[in-house]
JSON list of C-alpha atoms in Angstrom, two decimals:
[
{"chain": "A", "resi": 85, "resn": "UNK", "atom": "CA", "xyz": [-133.00, -146.16, 119.07]},
{"chain": "A", "resi": 86, "resn": "UNK", "atom": "CA", "xyz": [-131.01, -145.18, 122.16]},
{"chain": "A", "resi": 87, "resn": "UNK", "atom": "CA", "xyz": [-132.77, -142.87, 124.56]},
{"chain": "A", "resi": 88, "resn": "UNK", "atom": "CA", "xyz": [-132.30, -141.08, 127.85]},
{"chain": "A", "resi": 89, "resn": "UNK", "atom": "CA", "xyz": [-134.28, -142.57, 130.69]},
{"chain": "A", "resi": 90, "resn": "UNK", "atom": "CA", "xyz": [-135.24, -141.02, 134.01]},
{"chain": "A", "resi": 91, "resn": "UNK", "atom": "CA", "xyz": [-136.59, -142.46, 137.23]},
{"chain": "A", "resi": 92, "resn": "UNK", "atom": "CA", "xyz": [-138.90, -142.01, 138.96]},
{"chain": "A", "resi": 93, "resn": "UNK", "atom": "CA", "xyz": [-141.45, -140.38, 136.69]},
{"chain": "A", "resi": 94, "resn": "UNK", "atom": "CA", "xyz": [-143.06, -138.71, 139.70]},
{"chain": "A", "resi": 95, "resn": "UNK", "atom": "CA", "xyz": [-141.62, -138.11, 143.15]},
{"chain": "A", "resi": 96, "resn": "UNK", "atom": "CA", "xyz": [-143.56, -136.71, 146.07]},
{"chain": "A", "resi": 97, "resn": "UNK", "atom": "CA", "xyz": [-141.61, -135.63, 149.12]},
{"chain": "A", "resi": 98, "resn": "UNK", "atom": "CA", "xyz": [-141.94, -133.60, 152.27]},
{"chain": "A", "resi": 99, "resn": "UNK", "atom": "CA", "xyz": [-140.22, -130.26, 152.60]},
{"chain": "A", "resi": 100, "resn": "UNK", "atom": "CA", "xyz": [-136.76, -130.68, 154.09]},
{"chain": "A", "resi": 101, "resn": "UNK", "atom": "CA", "xyz": [-136.30, -134.23, 152.81]},
{"chain": "A", "resi": 102, "resn": "UNK", "atom": "CA", "xyz": [-133.52, -135.29, 150.48]},
{"chain": "A", "resi": 103, "resn": "UNK", "atom": "CA", "xyz": [-134.38, -136.54, 147.01]},
{"chain": "A", "resi": 104, "resn": "UNK", "atom": "CA", "xyz": [-132.28, -138.17, 144.33]},
{"chain": "A", "resi": 105, "resn": "UNK", "atom": "CA", "xyz": [-133.40, -138.02, 140.73]},
{"chain": "A", "resi": 106, "resn": "UNK", "atom": "CA", "xyz": [-131.86, -140.57, 138.45]},
{"chain": "A", "resi": 107, "resn": "UNK", "atom": "CA", "xyz": [-130.98, -140.48, 134.80]},
{"chain": "A", "resi": 108, "resn": "UNK", "atom": "CA", "xyz": [-129.37, -142.94, 132.43]},
{"chain": "A", "resi": 109, "resn": "UNK", "atom": "CA", "xyz": [-127.87, -140.97, 129.53]},
{"chain": "A", "resi": 110, "resn": "UNK", "atom": "CA", "xyz": [-127.20, -142.41, 126.11]},
{"chain": "A", "resi": 111, "resn": "UNK", "atom": "CA", "xyz": [-124.22, -144.68, 126.51]},
{"chain": "A", "resi": 112, "resn": "UNK", "atom": "CA", "xyz": [-121.62, -143.04, 124.27]},
{"chain": "A", "resi": 113, "resn": "UNK", "atom": "CA", "xyz": [-122.48, -139.49, 125.24]},
{"chain": "A", "resi": 114, "resn": "UNK", "atom": "CA", "xyz": [-120.02, -137.39, 127.19]},
{"chain": "A", "resi": 115, "resn": "UNK", "atom": "CA", "xyz": [-121.90, -134.25, 128.22]},
{"chain": "A", "resi": 116, "resn": "UNK", "atom": "CA", "xyz": [-124.74, -134.37, 130.70]},
{"chain": "A", "resi": 117, "resn": "UNK", "atom": "CA", "xyz": [-127.24, -131.77, 131.78]},
{"chain": "A", "resi": 118, "resn": "UNK", "atom": "CA", "xyz": [-130.04, -131.12, 134.21]},
{"chain": "A", "resi": 119, "resn": "UNK", "atom": "CA", "xyz": [-132.80, -128.64, 133.47]},
{"chain": "A", "resi": 120, "resn": "UNK", "atom": "CA", "xyz": [-135.96, -127.90, 135.34]},
{"chain": "A", "resi": 121, "resn": "UNK", "atom": "CA", "xyz": [-139.32, -126.44, 134.46]},
{"chain": "A", "resi": 122, "resn": "UNK", "atom": "CA", "xyz": [-141.52, -124.95, 137.14]},
{"chain": "A", "resi": 123, "resn": "UNK", "atom": "CA", "xyz": [-145.15, -125.17, 136.10]},
{"chain": "A", "resi": 124, "resn": "UNK", "atom": "CA", "xyz": [-146.02, -122.33, 133.75]},
{"chain": "A", "resi": 125, "resn": "UNK", "atom": "CA", "xyz": [-142.43, -121.10, 133.51]},
{"chain": "A", "resi": 126, "resn": "UNK", "atom": "CA", "xyz": [-139.53, -121.57, 131.13]},
{"chain": "A", "resi": 127, "resn": "UNK", "atom": "CA", "xyz": [-137.24, -124.53, 131.06]},
{"chain": "A", "resi": 128, "resn": "UNK", "atom": "CA", "xyz": [-134.14, -123.45, 133.02]},
{"chain": "A", "resi": 129, "resn": "UNK", "atom": "CA", "xyz": [-130.61, -124.73, 132.86]},
{"chain": "A", "resi": 130, "resn": "UNK", "atom": "CA", "xyz": [-129.31, -126.08, 136.17]},
{"chain": "A", "resi": 131, "resn": "UNK", "atom": "CA", "xyz": [-125.97, -127.73, 135.54]},
{"chain": "A", "resi": 132, "resn": "UNK", "atom": "CA", "xyz": [-123.74, -129.34, 132.96]},
{"chain": "A", "resi": 133, "resn": "UNK", "atom": "CA", "xyz": [-121.29, -132.14, 133.64]},
{"chain": "A", "resi": 134, "resn": "UNK", "atom": "CA", "xyz": [-118.32, -133.38, 131.65]},
{"chain": "A", "resi": 135, "resn": "UNK", "atom": "CA", "xyz": [-115.34, -135.53, 132.44]},
{"chain": "A", "resi": 136, "resn": "UNK", "atom": "CA", "xyz": [-116.63, -136.25, 135.93]},
{"chain": "A", "resi": 137, "resn": "UNK", "atom": "CA", "xyz": [-116.95, -132.66, 136.98]},
{"chain": "A", "resi": 138, "resn": "UNK", "atom": "CA", "xyz": [-119.34, -129.77, 136.75]},
{"chain": "A", "resi": 139, "resn": "UNK", "atom": "CA", "xyz": [-118.54, -127.63, 133.74]},
{"chain": "A", "resi": 140, "resn": "UNK", "atom": "CA", "xyz": [-121.12, -124.95, 134.38]},
{"chain": "A", "resi": 141, "resn": "UNK", "atom": "CA", "xyz": [-123.91, -124.31, 136.85]},
{"chain": "A", "resi": 142, "resn": "UNK", "atom": "CA", "xyz": [-126.62, -121.72, 137.07]},
{"chain": "A", "resi": 143, "resn": "UNK", "atom": "CA", "xyz": [-127.36, -119.51, 140.05]},
{"chain": "A", "resi": 144, "resn": "UNK", "atom": "CA", "xyz": [-130.26, -121.83, 140.81]},
{"chain": "A", "resi": 145, "resn": "UNK", "atom": "CA", "xyz": [-127.80, -124.66, 141.46]},
{"chain": "A", "resi": 146, "resn": "UNK", "atom": "CA", "xyz": [-126.84, -123.71, 144.99]},
{"chain": "A", "resi": 147, "resn": "UNK", "atom": "CA", "xyz": [-125.31, -125.78, 147.78]},
{"chain": "A", "resi": 148, "resn": "UNK", "atom": "CA", "xyz": [-128.51, -127.76, 148.18]},
{"chain": "A", "resi": 149, "resn": "UNK", "atom": "CA", "xyz": [-127.95, -129.36, 144.78]},
{"chain": "A", "resi": 150, "resn": "UNK", "atom": "CA", "xyz": [-125.32, -131.84, 143.73]},
{"chain": "A", "resi": 151, "resn": "UNK", "atom": "CA", "xyz": [-124.73, -134.12, 140.77]},
{"chain": "A", "resi": 152, "resn": "UNK", "atom": "CA", "xyz": [-122.89, -137.35, 140.46]},
{"chain": "A", "resi": 153, "resn": "UNK", "atom": "CA", "xyz": [-122.05, -140.02, 137.94]},
{"chain": "A", "resi": 154, "resn": "UNK", "atom": "CA", "xyz": [-121.54, -142.86, 140.38]},
{"chain": "A", "resi": 155, "resn": "UNK", "atom": "CA", "xyz": [-121.03, -145.82, 138.11]},
{"chain": "A", "resi": 156, "resn": "UNK", "atom": "CA", "xyz": [-120.39, -144.71, 134.55]},
{"chain": "A", "resi": 157, "resn": "UNK", "atom": "CA", "xyz": [-123.98, -145.12, 133.46]},
{"chain": "A", "resi": 158, "resn": "UNK", "atom": "CA", "xyz": [-126.20, -143.27, 135.91]},
{"chain": "A", "resi": 159, "resn": "UNK", "atom": "CA", "xyz": [-126.26, -139.50, 136.32]},
{"chain": "A", "resi": 160, "resn": "UNK", "atom": "CA", "xyz": [-128.00, -138.27, 139.45]},
{"chain": "A", "resi": 161, "resn": "UNK", "atom": "CA", "xyz": [-129.27, -134.99, 140.78]},
{"chain": "A", "resi": 162, "resn": "UNK", "atom": "CA", "xyz": [-129.54, -134.74, 144.55]},
{"chain": "A", "resi": 163, "resn": "UNK", "atom": "CA", "xyz": [-131.44, -132.07, 146.40]},
{"chain": "A", "resi": 164, "resn": "UNK", "atom": "CA", "xyz": [-130.34, -132.17, 150.02]},
{"chain": "A", "resi": 165, "resn": "UNK", "atom": "CA", "xyz": [-133.19, -130.39, 151.74]},
{"chain": "A", "resi": 166, "resn": "UNK", "atom": "CA", "xyz": [-136.12, -129.79, 149.45]},
{"chain": "A", "resi": 167, "resn": "UNK", "atom": "CA", "xyz": [-138.12, -126.59, 149.49]},
{"chain": "A", "resi": 168, "resn": "UNK", "atom": "CA", "xyz": [-141.61, -125.96, 148.22]},
{"chain": "A", "resi": 169, "resn": "UNK", "atom": "CA", "xyz": [-140.15, -123.95, 145.34]},
{"chain": "A", "resi": 170, "resn": "UNK", "atom": "CA", "xyz": [-138.20, -127.00, 144.16]},
{"chain": "A", "resi": 171, "resn": "UNK", "atom": "CA", "xyz": [-141.45, -128.46, 142.87]},
{"chain": "A", "resi": 172, "resn": "UNK", "atom": "CA", "xyz": [-140.91, -128.74, 139.14]},
{"chain": "A", "resi": 173, "resn": "UNK", "atom": "CA", "xyz": [-140.33, -131.08, 136.23]},
{"chain": "A", "resi": 174, "resn": "UNK", "atom": "CA", "xyz": [-136.67, -132.03, 136.08]},
{"chain": "A", "resi": 175, "resn": "UNK", "atom": "CA", "xyz": [-135.20, -133.03, 132.73]},
{"chain": "A", "resi": 176, "resn": "UNK", "atom": "CA", "xyz": [-131.95, -134.83, 132.16]},
{"chain": "A", "resi": 177, "resn": "UNK", "atom": "CA", "xyz": [-130.16, -134.51, 128.81]},
{"chain": "A", "resi": 178, "resn": "UNK", "atom": "CA", "xyz": [-127.02, -135.87, 127.23]},
{"chain": "A", "resi": 179, "resn": "UNK", "atom": "CA", "xyz": [-124.94, -134.92, 124.24]},
{"chain": "A", "resi": 180, "resn": "UNK", "atom": "CA", "xyz": [-122.24, -136.48, 122.16]},
{"chain": "A", "resi": 181, "resn": "UNK", "atom": "CA", "xyz": [-118.84, -134.90, 121.87]},
{"chain": "A", "resi": 182, "resn": "UNK", "atom": "CA", "xyz": [-118.04, -133.04, 118.71]},
{"chain": "A", "resi": 183, "resn": "UNK", "atom": "CA", "xyz": [-118.25, -129.86, 116.77]},
{"chain": "A", "resi": 184, "resn": "UNK", "atom": "CA", "xyz": [-121.35, -128.52, 115.16]},
{"chain": "A", "resi": 185, "resn": "UNK", "atom": "CA", "xyz": [-124.78, -128.09, 116.60]},
{"chain": "A", "resi": 186, "resn": "UNK", "atom": "CA", "xyz": [-124.91, -131.39, 118.39]},
{"chain": "A", "resi": 187, "resn": "UNK", "atom": "CA", "xyz": [-128.31, -131.77, 119.87]},
{"chain": "A", "resi": 188, "resn": "UNK", "atom": "CA", "xyz": [-129.08, -132.62, 123.43]},
{"chain": "A", "resi": 189, "resn": "UNK", "atom": "CA", "xyz": [-131.21, -135.70, 123.90]},
{"chain": "A", "resi": 190, "resn": "UNK", "atom": "CA", "xyz": [-133.75, -135.39, 126.67]},
{"chain": "A", "resi": 191, "resn": "UNK", "atom": "CA", "xyz": [-135.35, -137.84, 129.00]},
{"chain": "A", "resi": 192, "resn": "UNK", "atom": "CA", "xyz": [-139.09, -137.82, 129.76]},
{"chain": "A", "resi": 193, "resn": "UNK", "atom": "CA", "xyz": [-138.58, -135.91, 132.99]},
{"chain": "A", "resi": 194, "resn": "UNK", "atom": "CA", "xyz": [-139.24, -136.45, 136.67]},
{"chain": "A", "resi": 195, "resn": "UNK", "atom": "CA", "xyz": [-142.05, -134.47, 138.21]},
{"chain": "A", "resi": 196, "resn": "UNK", "atom": "CA", "xyz": [-141.01, -133.50, 141.74]},
{"chain": "A", "resi": 197, "resn": "UNK", "atom": "CA", "xyz": [-143.72, -132.39, 144.13]},
{"chain": "A", "resi": 198, "resn": "UNK", "atom": "CA", "xyz": [-142.63, -130.97, 147.47]},
{"chain": "A", "resi": 199, "resn": "UNK", "atom": "CA", "xyz": [-145.34, -130.80, 150.12]},
{"chain": "B", "resi": 258, "resn": "UNK", "atom": "CA", "xyz": [-128.81, -110.65, 128.11]},
{"chain": "B", "resi": 259, "resn": "UNK", "atom": "CA", "xyz": [-129.47, -113.99, 126.50]},
{"chain": "B", "resi": 260, "resn": "UNK", "atom": "CA", "xyz": [-133.14, -114.77, 126.04]},
{"chain": "B", "resi": 261, "resn": "UNK", "atom": "CA", "xyz": [-135.70, -116.45, 123.85]},
{"chain": "B", "resi": 262, "resn": "UNK", "atom": "CA", "xyz": [-139.18, -115.08, 123.29]},
{"chain": "B", "resi": 263, "resn": "UNK", "atom": "CA", "xyz": [-142.10, -117.07, 121.99]},
{"chain": "B", "resi": 264, "resn": "UNK", "atom": "CA", "xyz": [-144.87, -114.49, 121.74]},
{"chain": "B", "resi": 265, "resn": "UNK", "atom": "CA", "xyz": [-147.73, -116.95, 121.35]},
{"chain": "B", "resi": 266, "resn": "UNK", "atom": "CA", "xyz": [-148.60, -118.88, 124.47]},
{"chain": "B", "resi": 267, "resn": "UNK", "atom": "CA", "xyz": [-151.37, -120.84, 122.83]},
{"chain": "B", "resi": 268, "resn": "UNK", "atom": "CA", "xyz": [-152.39, -121.36, 119.19]},
{"chain": "B", "resi": 269, "resn": "UNK", "atom": "CA", "xyz": [-155.32, -123.28, 117.77]},
{"chain": "B", "resi": 270, "resn": "UNK", "atom": "CA", "xyz": [-155.42, -124.29, 114.12]},
{"chain": "B", "resi": 271, "resn": "UNK", "atom": "CA", "xyz": [-157.66, -126.53, 112.06]},
{"chain": "B", "resi": 272, "resn": "UNK", "atom": "CA", "xyz": [-156.31, -129.78, 110.73]},
{"chain": "B", "resi": 273, "resn": "UNK", "atom": "CA", "xyz": [-154.85, -129.23, 107.28]},
{"chain": "B", "resi": 274, "resn": "UNK", "atom": "CA", "xyz": [-154.18, -125.54, 107.88]},
{"chain": "B", "resi": 275, "resn": "UNK", "atom": "CA", "xyz": [-150.72, -124.05, 107.77]},
{"chain": "B", "resi": 276, "resn": "UNK", "atom": "CA", "xyz": [-148.83, -123.21, 110.93]},
{"chain": "B", "resi": 277, "resn": "UNK", "atom": "CA", "xyz": [-146.20, -120.71, 111.94]},
{"chain": "B", "resi": 278, "resn": "UNK", "atom": "CA", "xyz": [-144.81, -120.51, 115.46]},
{"chain": "B", "resi": 279, "resn": "UNK", "atom": "CA", "xyz": [-142.72, -117.48, 116.24]},
{"chain": "B", "resi": 280, "resn": "UNK", "atom": "CA", "xyz": [-139.40, -117.37, 118.03]},
{"chain": "B", "resi": 281, "resn": "UNK", "atom": "CA", "xyz": [-137.14, -114.39, 118.65]},
{"chain": "B", "resi": 282, "resn": "UNK", "atom": "CA", "xyz": [-133.83, -114.60, 120.42]},
{"chain": "B", "resi": 283, "resn": "UNK", "atom": "CA", "xyz": [-131.21, -112.38, 121.97]},
{"chain": "B", "resi": 284, "resn": "UNK", "atom": "CA", "xyz": [-127.75, -113.90, 122.04]},
{"chain": "B", "resi": 285, "resn": "UNK", "atom": "CA", "xyz": [-124.36, -112.28, 122.07]},
{"chain": "B", "resi": 286, "resn": "UNK", "atom": "CA", "xyz": [-122.49, -114.81, 119.96]},
{"chain": "B", "resi": 287, "resn": "UNK", "atom": "CA", "xyz": [-123.33, -116.90, 116.93]},
{"chain": "B", "resi": 288, "resn": "UNK", "atom": "CA", "xyz": [-126.35, -118.90, 118.01]},
{"chain": "B", "resi": 289, "resn": "UNK", "atom": "CA", "xyz": [-127.26, -122.50, 117.61]},
{"chain": "B", "resi": 290, "resn": "UNK", "atom": "CA", "xyz": [-131.05, -122.59, 117.36]},
{"chain": "B", "resi": 291, "resn": "UNK", "atom": "CA", "xyz": [-133.36, -125.44, 118.11]},
{"chain": "B", "resi": 292, "resn": "UNK", "atom": "CA", "xyz": [-137.02, -126.34, 118.11]},
{"chain": "B", "resi": 293, "resn": "UNK", "atom": "CA", "xyz": [-138.15, -129.08, 120.44]},
{"chain": "B", "resi": 294, "resn": "UNK", "atom": "CA", "xyz": [-141.59, -130.62, 120.79]},
{"chain": "B", "resi": 295, "resn": "UNK", "atom": "CA", "xyz": [-143.11, -132.12, 123.90]},
{"chain": "B", "resi": 296, "resn": "UNK", "atom": "CA", "xyz": [-146.19, -134.30, 123.79]},
{"chain": "B", "resi": 297, "resn": "UNK", "atom": "CA", "xyz": [-148.03, -135.01, 127.04]},
{"chain": "B", "resi": 298, "resn": "UNK", "atom": "CA", "xyz": [-146.05, -137.40, 129.21]},
{"chain": "B", "resi": 299, "resn": "UNK", "atom": "CA", "xyz": [-143.17, -137.41, 126.80]},
{"chain": "B", "resi": 300, "resn": "UNK", "atom": "CA", "xyz": [-139.68, -135.94, 126.84]},
{"chain": "B", "resi": 301, "resn": "UNK", "atom": "CA", "xyz": [-138.40, -133.13, 124.68]},
{"chain": "B", "resi": 302, "resn": "UNK", "atom": "CA", "xyz": [-137.87, -134.26, 121.11]},
{"chain": "B", "resi": 303, "resn": "UNK", "atom": "CA", "xyz": [-135.75, -132.30, 118.67]},
{"chain": "B", "resi": 304, "resn": "UNK", "atom": "CA", "xyz": [-137.66, -131.17, 115.60]},
{"chain": "B", "resi": 305, "resn": "UNK", "atom": "CA", "xyz": [-134.82, -129.32, 113.88]},
{"chain": "B", "resi": 306, "resn": "UNK", "atom": "CA", "xyz": [-131.75, -127.23, 114.47]},
{"chain": "B", "resi": 307, "resn": "UNK", "atom": "CA", "xyz": [-129.80, -124.47, 112.82]},
{"chain": "B", "resi": 308, "resn": "UNK", "atom": "CA", "xyz": [-126.07, -124.25, 113.16]},
{"chain": "B", "resi": 309, "resn": "UNK", "atom": "CA", "xyz": [-124.81, -122.68, 109.98]},
{"chain": "B", "resi": 310, "resn": "UNK", "atom": "CA", "xyz": [-125.30, -122.72, 106.23]},
{"chain": "B", "resi": 311, "resn": "UNK", "atom": "CA", "xyz": [-128.68, -122.70, 104.55]},
{"chain": "B", "resi": 312, "resn": "UNK", "atom": "CA", "xyz": [-130.99, -120.55, 106.62]},
{"chain": "B", "resi": 313, "resn": "UNK", "atom": "CA", "xyz": [-134.01, -122.70, 105.80]},
{"chain": "B", "resi": 314, "resn": "UNK", "atom": "CA", "xyz": [-133.75, -125.96, 107.67]},
{"chain": "B", "resi": 315, "resn": "UNK", "atom": "CA", "xyz": [-135.90, -129.03, 107.37]},
{"chain": "B", "resi": 316, "resn": "UNK", "atom": "CA", "xyz": [-136.82, -131.17, 110.31]},
{"chain": "B", "resi": 317, "resn": "UNK", "atom": "CA", "xyz": [-138.82, -134.20, 111.21]},
{"chain": "B", "resi": 318, "resn": "UNK", "atom": "CA", "xyz": [-142.58, -134.55, 110.84]},
{"chain": "B", "resi": 319, "resn": "UNK", "atom": "CA", "xyz": [-142.69, -132.10, 107.92]},
{"chain": "B", "resi": 320, "resn": "UNK", "atom": "CA", "xyz": [-141.55, -129.07, 109.93]},
{"chain": "B", "resi": 321, "resn": "UNK", "atom": "CA", "xyz": [-139.18, -126.41, 108.70]},
{"chain": "B", "resi": 322, "resn": "UNK", "atom": "CA", "xyz": [-137.73, -123.24, 110.18]},
{"chain": "B", "resi": 323, "resn": "UNK", "atom": "CA", "xyz": [-136.06, -120.19, 108.76]},
{"chain": "B", "resi": 324, "resn": "UNK", "atom": "CA", "xyz": [-133.21, -118.35, 110.48]},
{"chain": "B", "resi": 325, "resn": "UNK", "atom": "CA", "xyz": [-133.33, -114.61, 109.88]},
{"chain": "B", "resi": 326, "resn": "UNK", "atom": "CA", "xyz": [-130.32, -112.97, 111.46]},
{"chain": "B", "resi": 327, "resn": "UNK", "atom": "CA", "xyz": [-131.52, -109.44, 110.74]},
{"chain": "B", "resi": 328, "resn": "UNK", "atom": "CA", "xyz": [-134.72, -110.11, 112.66]},
{"chain": "B", "resi": 329, "resn": "UNK", "atom": "CA", "xyz": [-133.17, -112.39, 115.31]},
{"chain": "B", "resi": 330, "resn": "UNK", "atom": "CA", "xyz": [-135.89, -114.86, 114.50]},
{"chain": "B", "resi": 331, "resn": "UNK", "atom": "CA", "xyz": [-136.20, -118.58, 113.96]},
{"chain": "B", "resi": 332, "resn": "UNK", "atom": "CA", "xyz": [-139.84, -119.26, 113.15]},
{"chain": "B", "resi": 333, "resn": "UNK", "atom": "CA", "xyz": [-141.18, -122.76, 112.81]},
{"chain": "B", "resi": 334, "resn": "UNK", "atom": "CA", "xyz": [-143.55, -123.63, 109.99]},
{"chain": "B", "resi": 335, "resn": "UNK", "atom": "CA", "xyz": [-145.58, -126.51, 108.70]},
{"chain": "B", "resi": 336, "resn": "UNK", "atom": "CA", "xyz": [-147.69, -126.30, 105.53]},
{"chain": "B", "resi": 337, "resn": "UNK", "atom": "CA", "xyz": [-150.43, -128.69, 106.67]},
{"chain": "B", "resi": 338, "resn": "UNK", "atom": "CA", "xyz": [-151.01, -129.55, 110.31]},
{"chain": "B", "resi": 339, "resn": "UNK", "atom": "CA", "xyz": [-152.10, -132.99, 111.45]},
{"chain": "B", "resi": 340, "resn": "UNK", "atom": "CA", "xyz": [-154.07, -133.73, 114.61]},
{"chain": "B", "resi": 341, "resn": "UNK", "atom": "CA", "xyz": [-151.04, -135.54, 115.99]},
{"chain": "B", "resi": 342, "resn": "UNK", "atom": "CA", "xyz": [-149.08, -132.27, 115.94]},
{"chain": "B", "resi": 343, "resn": "UNK", "atom": "CA", "xyz": [-150.96, -131.05, 119.00]},
{"chain": "B", "resi": 344, "resn": "UNK", "atom": "CA", "xyz": [-148.22, -130.56, 121.57]},
{"chain": "B", "resi": 345, "resn": "UNK", "atom": "CA", "xyz": [-146.02, -127.99, 123.31]},
{"chain": "B", "resi": 346, "resn": "UNK", "atom": "CA", "xyz": [-143.33, -126.43, 121.13]},
{"chain": "B", "resi": 347, "resn": "UNK", "atom": "CA", "xyz": [-140.17, -124.91, 122.56]},
{"chain": "B", "resi": 348, "resn": "UNK", "atom": "CA", "xyz": [-137.59, -122.74, 120.88]},
{"chain": "B", "resi": 349, "resn": "UNK", "atom": "CA", "xyz": [-134.10, -122.77, 122.40]},
{"chain": "B", "resi": 350, "resn": "UNK", "atom": "CA", "xyz": [-130.75, -121.14, 121.73]},
{"chain": "B", "resi": 351, "resn": "UNK", "atom": "CA", "xyz": [-127.29, -122.34, 122.62]},
{"chain": "B", "resi": 352, "resn": "UNK", "atom": "CA", "xyz": [-123.71, -121.44, 121.92]},
{"chain": "B", "resi": 353, "resn": "UNK", "atom": "CA", "xyz": [-120.73, -123.07, 120.28]},
{"chain": "B", "resi": 354, "resn": "UNK", "atom": "CA", "xyz": [-118.65, -123.59, 123.38]},
{"chain": "B", "resi": 355, "resn": "UNK", "atom": "CA", "xyz": [-118.09, -126.93, 125.00]},
{"chain": "B", "resi": 356, "resn": "UNK", "atom": "CA", "xyz": [-120.87, -126.45, 127.48]},
{"chain": "B", "resi": 357, "resn": "UNK", "atom": "CA", "xyz": [-123.67, -125.48, 125.06]},
{"chain": "B", "resi": 358, "resn": "UNK", "atom": "CA", "xyz": [-126.33, -125.00, 127.69]},
{"chain": "B", "resi": 359, "resn": "UNK", "atom": "CA", "xyz": [-129.68, -124.19, 126.18]},
{"chain": "B", "resi": 360, "resn": "UNK", "atom": "CA", "xyz": [-131.73, -121.09, 126.90]},
{"chain": "B", "resi": 361, "resn": "UNK", "atom": "CA", "xyz": [-135.43, -121.65, 126.37]},
{"chain": "B", "resi": 362, "resn": "UNK", "atom": "CA", "xyz": [-138.55, -119.84, 125.37]},
{"chain": "B", "resi": 363, "resn": "UNK", "atom": "CA", "xyz": [-141.73, -120.20, 127.36]},
{"chain": "B", "resi": 364, "resn": "UNK", "atom": "CA", "xyz": [-143.23, -122.53, 124.80]},
{"chain": "B", "resi": 365, "resn": "UNK", "atom": "CA", "xyz": [-146.27, -122.43, 122.55]},
{"chain": "B", "resi": 366, "resn": "UNK", "atom": "CA", "xyz": [-149.11, -124.84, 123.14]},
{"chain": "B", "resi": 367, "resn": "UNK", "atom": "CA", "xyz": [-150.64, -126.00, 119.86]},
{"chain": "B", "resi": 368, "resn": "UNK", "atom": "CA", "xyz": [-154.19, -127.32, 119.66]},
{"chain": "B", "resi": 369, "resn": "UNK", "atom": "CA", "xyz": [-155.53, -128.82, 116.44]},
{"chain": "B", "resi": 370, "resn": "UNK", "atom": "CA", "xyz": [-159.23, -128.79, 115.63]},
{"chain": "B", "resi": 371, "resn": "UNK", "atom": "CA", "xyz": [-160.53, -131.68, 113.53]}
]
């Protein structure tokens, strides 16, 4: 069964460093998402991506964040200069195109720890 | 404002007992409603969804949920819980637009006693 994969599973970085979180969505899906979950808090929407551009972003997704689909299979989230408060679990999701309540398929997440 | 409330942070049930996890939502448009489950070290797996039609929806692993528009609720139920059901359960709401970002509840952690 196709699945969304994410690497690495755990990333530890120093404050101020750049990190890139990688995701491989399901191959025929067209919509891509990043969410994050700070420990003990709700899962929060960060950004959605369709047709090689951002379709919506939350207020969390400031200039320090960027997304890219560099090669037609990977979908990356870059944080340019990490802060302590960026420590969280980051989930990637993808969705097929179509009407109806199409579900988002989630990866296992990347736990980012900023020291 | 759009929001999802899961009033129960943690629930413990005995194996074989029935289960109901509560979810209330606030959403301006017609909602799509979802329940996801997360086991330790795993991703978020869809249990079931409601889009339209029959307000009682069946999902995987013997779960069901009932959409009650008048109560803005989408409670998850299972008649007989198995030890393997111990996990974190998340209720989420999304819209019908192209973006369909999900708004999440805080989650309910389910423990199952043998």
